[in-house]
PDB file of C-alpha atoms in Angstrom:
ATOM      1  CA  MET F   1       1.580 -38.304 -33.991  1.00 57.00           C
ATOM      2  CA  HIS F   2       1.270 -38.159 -37.770  1.00 68.00           C
ATOM      3  CA  PRO F   3       2.369 -34.838 -39.313  1.00 63.00           C
ATOM      4  CA  GLY F   4      -0.690 -32.641 -39.575  1.00 68.00           C
ATOM      5  CA  ASP F   5      -2.759 -34.494 -36.957  1.00 68.00           C
ATOM      6  CA  GLU F   6      -2.030 -31.801 -34.354  1.00 70.00           C
ATOM      7  CA  ALA F   7      -3.575 -29.183 -36.632  1.00 74.00           C
ATOM      8  CA  THR F   8      -6.535 -31.513 -37.226  1.00 76.00           C
ATOM      9  CA  LEU F   9      -7.209 -31.845 -33.490  1.00 71.00           C
ATOM     10  CA  GLU F  10      -6.902 -28.067 -33.063  1.00 72.00           C
ATOM     11  CA  ALA F  11      -9.464 -27.579 -35.832  1.00 74.00           C
ATOM     12  CA  PHE F  12     -11.830 -29.980 -34.045  1.00 72.00           C
ATOM     13  CA  ALA F  13     -11.335 -27.970 -30.836  1.00 71.00           C
ATOM     14  CA  GLY F  14     -12.125 -24.777 -32.737  1.00 72.00           C
ATOM     15  CA  ALA F  15     -15.375 -26.303 -33.976  1.00 73.00           C
ATOM     16  CA  ALA F  16     -16.293 -27.214 -30.404  1.00 70.00           C
ATOM     17  CA  LEU F  17     -15.686 -23.627 -29.287  1.00 70.00           C
ATOM     18  CA  ASP F  18     -17.938 -22.427 -32.110  1.00 73.00           C
ATOM     19  CA  LEU F  19     -20.705 -24.642 -30.735  1.00 69.00           C
ATOM     20  CA  VAL F  20     -20.295 -23.229 -27.232  1.00 65.00           C
ATOM     21  CA  ARG F  21     -20.216 -19.717 -28.661  1.00 67.00           C
ATOM     22  CA  GLY F  22     -23.640 -20.369 -30.137  1.00 70.00           C
ATOM     23  CA  GLU F  23     -22.623 -20.500 -33.789  1.00 76.00           C
ATOM     24  CA  PRO F  24     -25.005 -22.458 -36.066  1.00 82.00           C
ATOM     25  CA  VAL F  25     -24.577 -26.211 -35.754  1.00 84.00           C
ATOM     26  CA  GLU F  26     -24.161 -26.476 -39.531  1.00 88.00           C
ATOM     27  CA  ARG F  27     -21.119 -24.207 -39.400  1.00 87.00           C
ATOM     28  CA  ALA F  28     -19.346 -26.293 -36.752  1.00 85.00           C
ATOM     29  CA  LEU F  29     -20.293 -29.558 -38.444  1.00 90.00           C
ATOM     30  CA  GLY F  30     -19.076 -28.196 -41.766  1.00 91.00           C
ATOM     31  CA  ALA F  31     -15.695 -27.417 -40.221  1.00 89.00           C
ATOM     32  CA  VAL F  32     -15.467 -30.925 -38.747  1.00 89.00           C
ATOM     33  CA  ALA F  33     -16.429 -32.580 -42.054  1.00 92.00           C
ATOM     34  CA  ARG F  34     -13.964 -30.469 -44.047  1.00 92.00           C
ATOM     35  CA  THR F  35     -11.142 -31.046 -41.558  1.00 91.00           C
ATOM     36  CA  VAL F  36     -11.498 -34.824 -41.335  1.00 92.00           C
ATOM     37  CA  ALA F  37     -11.937 -35.090 -45.123  1.00 94.00           C
ATOM     38  CA  ARG F  38      -8.661 -33.304 -45.733  1.00 91.00           C
ATOM     39  CA  ALA F  39      -6.880 -35.241 -42.966  1.00 91.00           C
ATOM     40  CA  VAL F  40      -7.791 -38.666 -44.347  1.00 93.00           C
ATOM     41  CA  GLY F  41      -8.035 -37.791 -48.044  1.00 94.00           C
ATOM     42  CA  ALA F  42     -11.758 -38.526 -48.321  1.00 96.00           C
ATOM     43  CA  PRO F  43     -13.400 -36.876 -51.339  1.00 96.00           C
ATOM     44  CA  VAL F  44     -16.775 -36.819 -49.559  1.00 97.00           C
ATOM     45  CA  VAL F  45     -17.787 -36.636 -45.869  1.00 97.00           C
ATOM     46  CA  LEU F  46     -21.348 -36.392 -44.519  1.00 96.00           C
ATOM     47  CA  ALA F  47     -22.501 -35.535 -41.006  1.00 95.00           C
ATOM     48  CA  ARG F  48     -26.105 -36.511 -40.334  1.00 95.00           C
ATOM     49  CA  LEU F  49     -28.206 -35.640 -37.271  1.00 94.00           C
ATOM     50  CA  ALA F  50     -31.554 -37.030 -36.230  1.00 91.00           C
ATOM     51  CA  GLY F  51     -34.555 -34.929 -37.228  1.00 85.00           C
ATOM     52  CA  PRO F  52     -37.179 -33.680 -34.742  1.00 82.00           C
ATOM     53  CA  ASP F  53     -38.976 -37.042 -34.570  1.00 84.00           C
ATOM     54  CA  GLY F  54     -35.726 -39.005 -34.381  1.00 86.00           C
ATOM     55  CA  ASP F  55     -36.825 -41.419 -37.108  1.00 92.00           C
ATOM     56  CA  ARG F  56     -34.534 -40.156 -39.867  1.00 95.00           C
ATOM     57  CA  LEU F  57     -30.917 -38.977 -39.973  1.00 95.00           C
ATOM     58  CA  VAL F  58     -30.567 -35.873 -42.132  1.00 95.00           C
ATOM     59  CA  ALA F  59     -27.341 -34.648 -43.784  1.00 95.00           C
ATOM     60  CA  ARG F  60     -26.713 -31.320 -42.025  1.00 94.00           C
ATOM     61  CA  ALA F  61     -23.144 -30.871 -43.302  1.00 94.00           C
ATOM     62  CA  VAL F  62     -21.497 -32.165 -46.462  1.00 96.00           C
ATOM     63  CA  TYR F  63     -17.916 -31.817 -47.624  1.00 96.00           C
ATOM     64  CA  ALA F  64     -17.324 -32.722 -51.265  1.00 96.00           C
ATOM     65  CA  GLU F  65     -14.660 -31.779 -53.753  1.00 90.00           C
ATOM     66  CA  SER F  66     -17.524 -31.010 -56.149  1.00 93.00           C
ATOM     67  CA  ALA F  67     -19.873 -28.201 -55.089  1.00 93.00           C
ATOM     68  CA  ALA F  68     -22.606 -29.726 -57.253  1.00 95.00           C
ATOM     69  CA  LEU F  69     -22.263 -33.081 -55.474  1.00 96.00           C
ATOM     70  CA  ALA F  70     -22.314 -31.360 -52.069  1.00 95.00           C
ATOM     71  CA  ALA F  71     -25.570 -29.598 -53.011  1.00 95.00           C
ATOM     72  CA  GLU F  72     -27.031 -32.898 -54.197  1.00 95.00           C
ATOM     73  CA  LEU F  73     -26.218 -34.707 -50.936  1.00 96.00           C
ATOM     74  CA  GLU F  74     -27.193 -31.871 -48.573  1.00 95.00           C
ATOM     75  CA  GLY F  75     -30.475 -32.690 -46.827  1.00 94.00           C
ATOM     76  CA  THR F  76     -30.584 -36.334 -47.915  1.00 96.00           C
ATOM     77  CA  SER F  77     -31.714 -38.703 -45.193  1.00 95.00           C
ATOM     78  CA  LEU F  78     -31.928 -42.344 -44.167  1.00 95.00           C
ATOM     79  CA  PRO F  79     -33.907 -44.183 -41.479  1.00 96.00           C
ATOM     80  CA  ALA F  80     -32.130 -44.109 -38.123  1.00 94.00           C
ATOM     81  CA  ALA F  81     -33.188 -47.714 -37.580  1.00 94.00           C
ATOM     82  CA  SER F  82     -31.205 -48.786 -40.666  1.00 95.00           C
ATOM     83  CA  VAL F  83     -27.874 -47.787 -39.083  1.00 95.00           C
ATOM     84  CA  ALA F  84     -26.137 -50.184 -36.693  1.00 92.00           C
ATOM     85  CA  ARG F  85     -24.792 -48.897 -33.383  1.00 89.00           C
ATOM     86  CA  GLU F  86     -21.303 -50.211 -34.244  1.00 91.00           C
ATOM     87  CA  GLU F  87     -18.884 -48.743 -36.774  1.00 93.00           C
ATOM     88  CA  ALA F  88     -19.030 -50.311 -40.213  1.00 96.00           C
ATOM     89  CA  GLU F  89     -16.946 -50.097 -43.359  1.00 97.00           C
ATOM     90  CA  TYR F  90     -18.410 -51.164 -46.685  1.00 97.00           C
ATOM     91  CA  ALA F  91     -15.741 -52.051 -49.239  1.00 97.00           C
ATOM     92  CA  SER F  92     -18.212 -52.098 -52.152  1.00 97.00           C
ATOM     93  CA  ALA F  93     -20.920 -49.878 -50.718  1.00 97.00           C
ATOM     94  CA  GLN F  94     -22.840 -49.273 -53.950  1.00 96.00           C
ATOM     95  CA  GLY F  95     -23.817 -52.923 -54.301  1.00 95.00           C
ATOM     96  CA  ASP F  96     -23.558 -54.142 -50.703  1.00 96.00           C
ATOM     97  CA  PRO F  97     -27.035 -55.235 -49.528  1.00 95.00           C
ATOM     98  CA  SER F  98     -25.906 -54.940 -45.884  1.00 95.00           C
ATOM     99  CA  ALA F  99     -25.328 -51.175 -46.311  1.00 96.00           C
ATOM    100  CA  PRO F 100     -28.329 -48.901 -45.672  1.00 96.00           C
ATOM    101  CA  ALA F 101     -30.027 -47.894 -48.919  1.00 95.00           C
ATOM    102  CA  GLY F 102     -29.235 -44.221 -48.299  1.00 95.00           C
ATOM    103  CA  ILE F 103     -25.534 -45.056 -47.985  1.00 96.00           C
ATOM    104  CA  ARG F 104     -25.631 -47.073 -51.227  1.00 97.00           C
ATOM    105  CA  ARG F 105     -27.266 -44.161 -53.067  1.00 96.00           C
ATOM    106  CA  ALA F 106     -24.757 -41.642 -51.669  1.00 96.00           C
ATOM    107  CA  ALA F 107     -21.828 -43.864 -52.674  1.00 97.00           C
ATOM    108  CA  ALA F 108     -23.247 -44.153 -56.191  1.00 96.00           C
ATOM    109  CA  ARG F 109     -23.638 -40.392 -56.462  1.00 95.00           C
ATOM    110  CA  ALA F 110     -20.088 -39.874 -55.141  1.00 95.00           C
ATOM    111  CA  GLY F 111     -18.723 -42.530 -57.522  1.00 96.00           C
ATOM    112  CA  VAL F 112     -16.569 -44.206 -54.843  1.00 96.00           C
ATOM    113  CA  PRO F 113     -16.601 -47.808 -53.586  1.00 97.00           C
ATOM    114  CA  VAL F 114     -15.707 -47.483 -49.892  1.00 98.00           C
ATOM    115  CA  VAL F 115     -17.826 -45.933 -47.131  1.00 98.00           C
ATOM    116  CA  ARG F 116     -17.003 -45.918 -43.422  1.00 97.00           C
ATOM    117  CA  VAL F 117     -19.918 -45.126 -41.110  1.00 97.00           C
ATOM    118  CA  VAL F 118     -19.229 -43.971 -37.540  1.00 93.00           C
ATOM    119  CA  PRO F 119     -22.525 -43.815 -35.622  1.00 91.00           C
ATOM    120  CA  VAL F 120     -23.361 -41.731 -32.554  1.00 87.00           C
ATOM    121  CA  ALA F 121     -25.800 -43.564 -30.280  1.00 84.00           C
ATOM    122  CA  VAL F 122     -27.801 -42.495 -27.244  1.00 75.00           C
ATOM    123  CA  GLY F 123     -29.084 -45.597 -25.487  1.00 74.00           C
ATOM    124  CA  ASP F 124     -30.384 -47.937 -28.155  1.00 80.00           C
ATOM    125  CA  SER F 125     -30.969 -45.199 -30.730  1.00 85.00           C
ATOM    126  CA  VAL F 126     -28.558 -43.872 -33.358  1.00 91.00           C
ATOM    127  CA  VAL F 127     -28.892 -40.065 -33.305  1.00 90.00           C
ATOM    128  CA  ALA F 128     -26.132 -39.098 -35.742  1.00 91.00           C
ATOM    129  CA  THR F 129     -23.574 -40.482 -38.169  1.00 95.00           C
ATOM    130  CA  LEU F 130     -20.290 -39.398 -39.663  1.00 95.00           C
ATOM    131  CA  GLU F 131     -19.805 -41.001 -43.077  1.00 97.00           C
ATOM    132  CA  LEU F 132     -16.467 -41.031 -44.897  1.00 97.00           C
ATOM    133  CA  PHE F 133     -16.394 -41.947 -48.592  1.00 98.00           C
ATOM    134  CA  GLY F 134     -13.179 -43.097 -50.245  1.00 96.00           C
ATOM    135  CA  THR F 135     -11.483 -45.126 -52.928  1.00 96.00           C
ATOM    136  CA  GLU F 136      -9.728 -47.600 -50.600  1.00 96.00           C
ATOM    137  CA  ALA F 137      -9.960 -49.005 -47.087  1.00 96.00           C
ATOM    138  CA  PHE F 138      -9.368 -46.518 -44.282  1.00 96.00           C
ATOM    139  CA  SER F 139      -6.225 -47.073 -42.203  1.00 94.00           C
ATOM    140  CA  LEU F 140      -6.207 -47.407 -38.404  1.00 91.00           C
ATOM    141  CA  ARG F 141      -4.986 -43.803 -38.122  1.00 90.00           C
ATOM    142  CA  GLU F 142      -7.781 -42.598 -40.396  1.00 92.00           C
ATOM    143  CA  GLN F 143     -10.331 -44.587 -38.404  1.00 91.00           C
ATOM    144  CA  ALA F 144      -9.091 -42.941 -35.182  1.00 87.00           C
ATOM    145  CA  LEU F 145      -9.450 -39.470 -36.711  1.00 87.00           C
ATOM    146  CA  ALA F 146     -12.954 -40.381 -37.872  1.00 89.00           C
ATOM    147  CA  ARG F 147     -13.870 -41.331 -34.288  1.00 87.00           C
ATOM    148  CA  ALA F 148     -12.477 -38.028 -33.000  1.00 81.00           C
ATOM    149  CA  ALA F 149     -14.543 -36.178 -35.592  1.00 84.00           C
ATOM    150  CA  ALA F 150     -17.638 -38.207 -34.669  1.00 84.00           C
ATOM    151  CA  ALA F 151     -17.177 -37.167 -31.033  1.00 78.00           C
ATOM    152  CA  HIS F 152     -17.645 -33.573 -32.177  1.00 75.00           C
ATOM    153  CA  VAL F 153     -20.758 -34.567 -34.098  1.00 83.00           C
ATOM    154  CA  ALA F 154     -21.997 -35.995 -30.776  1.00 76.00           C
ATOM    155  CA  MET F 155     -21.311 -32.608 -29.178  1.00 70.00           C
ATOM    156  CA  ALA F 156     -23.526 -30.967 -31.788  1.00 75.00           C
ATOM    157  CA  VAL F 157     -26.326 -33.371 -30.862  1.00 76.00           C
ATOM    158  CA  ARG F 158     -26.006 -32.473 -27.178  1.00 67.00           C
ATOM    159  CA  VAL F 159     -25.944 -28.741 -27.870  1.00 64.00           C
ATOM    160  CA  GLU F 160     -29.080 -28.949 -30.014  1.00 67.00           C
ATOM    161  CA  ARG F 161     -30.907 -30.935 -27.350  1.00 65.00           C
ATOM    162  CA  ALA F 162     -29.731 -28.910 -24.345  1.00 54.00           C
ATOM    163  CA  PRO F 163     -32.088 -26.571 -22.507  1.00 47.00           C
ATOM    164  CA  GLY F 164     -31.087 -22.913 -22.357  1.00 47.00           C
ATOM    165  CA  ASP F 165     -30.923 -22.489 -18.581  1.00 42.00           C
ATOM    166  CA  GLY F 166     -27.765 -20.824 -17.305  1.00 44.00           C
ATOM    167  CA  VAL F 167     -25.879 -20.902 -14.009  1.00 42.00           C
ATOM    168  CA  ASP F 168     -26.388 -17.203 -13.331  1.00 42.00           C
ATOM    169  CA  GLY F 169     -28.836 -14.518 -14.346  1.00 35.00           C
ATOM    170  CA  ARG F 170     -26.560 -13.606 -17.223  1.00 35.00           C
ATOM    171  CA  ALA F 171     -24.780 -16.929 -17.762  1.00 39.00           C
ATOM    172  CA  GLN F 172     -25.851 -18.956 -20.778  1.00 45.00           C
ATOM    173  CA  LEU F 173     -23.582 -22.004 -20.417  1.00 53.00           C
ATOM    174  CA  THR F 174     -25.653 -25.195 -20.479  1.00 53.00           C
ATOM    175  CA  GLN F 175     -24.457 -28.504 -19.050  1.00 56.00           C
ATOM    176  CA  ALA F 176     -23.792 -29.631 -22.626  1.00 56.00           C
ATOM    177  CA  SER F 177     -21.645 -26.544 -23.170  1.00 59.00           C
ATOM    178  CA  LEU F 178     -19.652 -27.262 -20.013  1.00 60.00           C
ATOM    179  CA  GLU F 179     -18.965 -30.802 -21.207  1.00 59.00           C
ATOM    180  CA  LEU F 180     -17.973 -29.367 -24.565  1.00 57.00           C
ATOM    181  CA  LEU F 181     -15.480 -26.992 -22.982  1.00 66.00           C
ATOM    182  CA  GLY F 182     -13.949 -29.883 -21.059  1.00 65.00           C
ATOM    183  CA  GLU F 183     -13.653 -31.984 -24.194  1.00 62.00           C
ATOM    184  CA  THR F 184     -12.167 -29.008 -26.019  1.00 62.00           C
ATOM    185  CA  LEU F 185      -9.456 -28.790 -23.360  1.00 64.00           C
ATOM    186  CA  ALA F 186      -8.798 -32.515 -23.653  1.00 60.00           C
ATOM    187  CA  ALA F 187      -8.577 -32.384 -27.458  1.00 57.00           C
ATOM    188  CA  GLY F 188      -6.390 -29.299 -27.723  1.00 56.00           C
ATOM    189  CA  ALA F 189      -2.769 -30.020 -28.625  1.00 54.00           C
ATOM    190  CA  ASP F 190      -1.575 -27.015 -26.581  1.00 66.00           C
ATOM    191  CA  GLU F 191      -3.332 -27.100 -23.192  1.00 73.00           C
ATOM    192  CA  THR F 192      -2.406 -23.551 -22.165  1.00 77.00           C
ATOM    193  CA  GLU F 193      -3.389 -21.978 -25.475  1.00 74.00           C
ATOM    194  CA  THR F 194      -6.681 -23.881 -25.502  1.00 74.00           C
ATOM    195  CA  ALA F 195      -7.384 -22.843 -21.891  1.00 81.00           C
ATOM    196  CA  GLU F 196      -6.853 -19.203 -22.852  1.00 81.00           C
ATOM    197  CA  HIS F 197      -9.428 -19.595 -25.636  1.00 75.00           C
ATOM    198  CA  VAL F 198     -11.851 -21.214 -23.165  1.00 78.00           C
ATOM    199  CA  VAL F 199     -11.647 -18.456 -20.539  1.00 82.00           C
ATOM    200  CA  ARG F 200     -12.102 -15.696 -23.101  1.00 79.00           C
ATOM    201  CA  LEU F 201     -15.074 -17.490 -24.602  1.00 73.00           C
ATOM    202  CA  ALA F 202     -16.654 -18.214 -21.202  1.00 76.00           C
ATOM    203  CA  ALA F 203     -16.295 -14.599 -20.066  1.00 78.00           C
ATOM    204  CA  GLU F 204     -17.775 -13.373 -23.349  1.00 73.00           C
ATOM    205  CA  ALA F 205     -20.683 -15.852 -23.285  1.00 67.00           C
ATOM    206  CA  THR F 206     -21.671 -15.072 -19.692  1.00 73.00           C
ATOM    207  CA  ARG F 207     -20.650 -11.393 -19.525  1.00 77.00           C
ATOM    208  CA  ALA F 208     -18.584 -12.296 -16.455  1.00 82.00           C
ATOM    209  CA  ALA F 209     -16.043  -9.899 -14.933  1.00 85.00           C
ATOM    210  CA  GLY F 210     -13.513 -12.729 -14.907  1.00 86.00           C
ATOM    211  CA  ALA F 211     -13.038 -16.369 -15.850  1.00 87.00           C
ATOM    212  CA  ALA F 212     -10.406 -18.903 -14.836  1.00 88.00           C
ATOM    213  CA  VAL F 213      -9.743 -22.525 -15.768  1.00 88.00           C
ATOM    214  CA  TRP F 214      -8.120 -24.973 -13.349  1.00 88.00           C
ATOM    215  CA  ARG F 215      -6.772 -28.420 -14.220  1.00 86.00           C
ATOM    216  CA  LEU F 216      -8.104 -31.125 -11.868  1.00 86.00           C
ATOM    217  CA  GLU F 217      -5.977 -34.091 -10.820  1.00 83.00           C
ATOM    218  CA  ALA F 218      -6.862 -36.759  -8.275  1.00 78.00           C
ATOM    219  CA  GLU F 219      -3.647 -36.603  -6.245  1.00 79.00           C
ATOM    220  CA  ALA F 220      -2.681 -32.945  -6.660  1.00 83.00           C
ATOM    221  CA  PRO F 221      -4.192 -29.529  -5.941  1.00 83.00           C
ATOM    222  CA  PRO F 222      -5.927 -27.725  -8.831  1.00 86.00           C
ATOM    223  CA  THR F 223      -3.525 -25.997 -11.233  1.00 86.00           C
ATOM    224  CA  LEU F 224      -4.409 -22.614 -12.713  1.00 88.00           C
ATOM    225  CA  LEU F 225      -4.152 -22.906 -16.517  1.00 88.00           C
ATOM    226  CA  ALA F 226      -5.477 -19.536 -17.660  1.00 88.00           C
ATOM    227  CA  SER F 227      -7.503 -16.538 -16.503  1.00 88.00           C
ATOM    228  CA  HIS F 228      -9.180 -13.588 -18.169  1.00 86.00           C
ATOM    229  CA  GLY F 229     -10.519 -10.345 -16.707  1.00 86.00           C
ATOM    230  CA  PHE F 230     -10.648 -10.023 -12.910  1.00 80.00           C
ATOM    231  CA  ALA F 231      -9.720  -6.346 -13.385  1.00 74.00           C
ATOM    232  CA  GLY F 232      -6.137  -7.462 -13.926  1.00 71.00           C
ATOM    233  CA  ARG F 233      -5.969  -9.340 -10.592  1.00 73.00           C
ATOM    234  CA  PRO F 234      -6.215 -13.066 -11.426  1.00 68.00           C
ATOM    235  CA  PRO F 235      -6.841 -15.677  -8.695  1.00 69.00           C
ATOM    236  CA  GLU F 236      -3.876 -16.767  -6.588  1.00 68.00           C
ATOM    237  CA  PRO F 237      -3.192 -20.491  -7.118  1.00 60.00           C
ATOM    238  CA  GLY F 238      -2.840 -21.367  -3.403  1.00 56.00           C
ATOM    239  CA  ASP F 239      -5.997 -20.385  -1.555  1.00 58.00           C
ATOM    240  CA  SER F 240      -8.043 -20.142  -4.761  1.00 65.00           C
ATOM    241  CA  GLY F 241      -7.166 -23.735  -5.663  1.00 68.00           C
ATOM    242  CA  ASP F 242      -8.498 -24.881  -2.281  1.00 71.00           C
ATOM    243  CA  ASP F 243     -11.669 -22.852  -2.911  1.00 74.00           C
ATOM    244  CA  VAL F 244     -12.134 -24.661  -6.218  1.00 80.00           C
ATOM    245  CA  ARG F 245     -11.943 -28.061  -4.517  1.00 74.00           C
ATOM    246  CA  ARG F 246     -14.415 -26.997  -1.802  1.00 74.00           C
ATOM    247  CA  ALA F 247     -16.870 -25.526  -4.296  1.00 73.00           C
ATOM    248  CA  LEU F 248     -16.864 -28.656  -6.457  1.00 73.00           C
ATOM    249  CA  ALA F 249     -17.223 -30.902  -3.419  1.00 69.00           C
ATOM    250  CA  ALA F 250     -20.227 -28.903  -2.153  1.00 65.00           C
ATOM    251  CA  ARG F 251     -22.143 -29.442  -5.425  1.00 57.00           C
ATOM    252  CA  ASN F 252     -24.831 -27.000  -4.313  1.00 51.00           C
ATOM    253  CA  GLY F 253     -24.340 -24.403  -7.016  1.00 58.00           C
ATOM    254  CA  GLU F 254     -24.026 -21.616  -4.467  1.00 67.00           C
ATOM    255  CA  PRO F 255     -21.537 -18.882  -5.427  1.00 73.00           C
ATOM    256  CA  GLN F 256     -18.600 -18.018  -3.215  1.00 74.00           C
ATOM    257  CA  GLN F 257     -17.727 -14.464  -2.267  1.00 71.00           C
ATOM    258  CA  LEU F 258     -14.332 -13.044  -3.244  1.00 65.00           C
ATOM    259  CA  GLY F 259     -14.097  -9.341  -2.465  1.00 70.00           C
ATOM    260  CA  SER F 260     -16.728  -7.646  -4.608  1.00 71.00           C
ATOM    261  CA  TRP F 261     -17.201 -10.701  -6.848  1.00 76.00           C
ATOM    262  CA  ARG F 262     -19.511 -13.685  -6.706  1.00 81.00           C
ATOM    263  CA  LEU F 263     -17.630 -16.761  -7.911  1.00 80.00           C
ATOM    264  CA  HIS F 264     -19.424 -19.650  -9.612  1.00 82.00           C
ATOM    265  CA  THR F 265     -17.323 -22.823  -9.921  1.00 82.00           C
ATOM    266  CA  LEU F 266     -18.338 -25.342 -12.591  1.00 81.00           C
ATOM    267  CA  ALA F 267     -16.937 -28.722 -13.541  1.00 79.00           C
ATOM    268  CA  LEU F 268     -15.785 -29.109 -17.153  1.00 76.00           C
ATOM    269  CA  GLY F 269     -16.087 -32.434 -18.907  1.00 70.00           C
ATOM    270  CA  GLU F 270     -17.671 -35.713 -17.923  1.00 68.00           C
ATOM    271  CA  PRO F 271     -15.894 -36.964 -15.904  1.00 72.00           C
ATOM    272  CA  PRO F 272     -14.523 -33.532 -14.919  1.00 75.00           C
ATOM    273  CA  ILE F 273     -10.980 -32.804 -16.081  1.00 80.00           C
ATOM    274  CA  ALA F 274     -11.026 -29.111 -15.205  1.00 84.00           C
ATOM    275  CA  ALA F 275     -12.989 -26.444 -13.358  1.00 84.00           C
ATOM    276  CA  LEU F 276     -14.230 -23.133 -14.682  1.00 84.00           C
ATOM    277  CA  GLN F 277     -14.612 -20.172 -12.325  1.00 83.00           C
ATOM    278  CA  LEU F 278     -16.823 -17.266 -13.364  1.00 85.00           C
ATOM    279  CA  ALA F 279     -16.722 -14.006 -11.416  1.00 84.00           C
ATOM    280  CA  PHE F 280     -19.669 -11.580 -11.448  1.00 84.00           C
ATOM    281  CA  ASP F 281     -19.721  -8.096  -9.969  1.00 77.00           C
ATOM    282  CA  GLU F 282     -21.945  -7.739  -6.924  1.00 61.00           C
ATOM    283  CA  GLU F 283     -23.587  -4.712  -8.493  1.00 54.00           C
ATOM    284  CA  GLY F 284     -23.957  -6.236 -12.009  1.00 46.00           C
TER     285      GLY F 284
END
């Protein structure tokens, strides 16, 4: 791993946690744009999301070395239909007729020749883009970091589109949020530290008495990564790990009973890479 890339991935994970926590999408996108810009040396990065009608992609976050340029690019838009579903890099974007007109204008304003566009598509429609502006072609490493950043832009799309129904009367974790938490675990450089962030966040978001995260592996029992709360009595890996498997296999959403707690077990990620247990007091 390139020096500094570990910190970049941790920053992406932090942005994902902000999204789950309910922070404004612009804040999380701004962190992603700033992080990838600094990691690849891009003077300008734009993150665009589809507007309410889906016809236009609007710049919701802009990183630029010039505050005046950032203000100029904020809110600019381009037709979603003008962006291909595949990644593209324009070596002379300002005068390249194959580049969308909005990209050509942004490159001219930024005063740079190269633009790499990483689209986020749902079905046949492009719903977001991450655009990196630079003075020379982006390396394979820089392209990989751009894709990782674009994955977090995709998370922002899912969070914005997700309904607000929770898994419990007080739980406000949507399916999109659960996928986000799983992807946060996968992206984190330190699995245990990231899991500790996840359980604290999940307990806070749902007002649960306890939260635990278990790693899921096909040929091994679930492994407890981190727990929070539970009145200081975290789940025991043995029997509790079997309970996790049974709860996920049942797929009926019914809570299990553990002493005075009701336990909800939820899959994290798609496909699931971990399970989140939330414990609620019977009387709460």
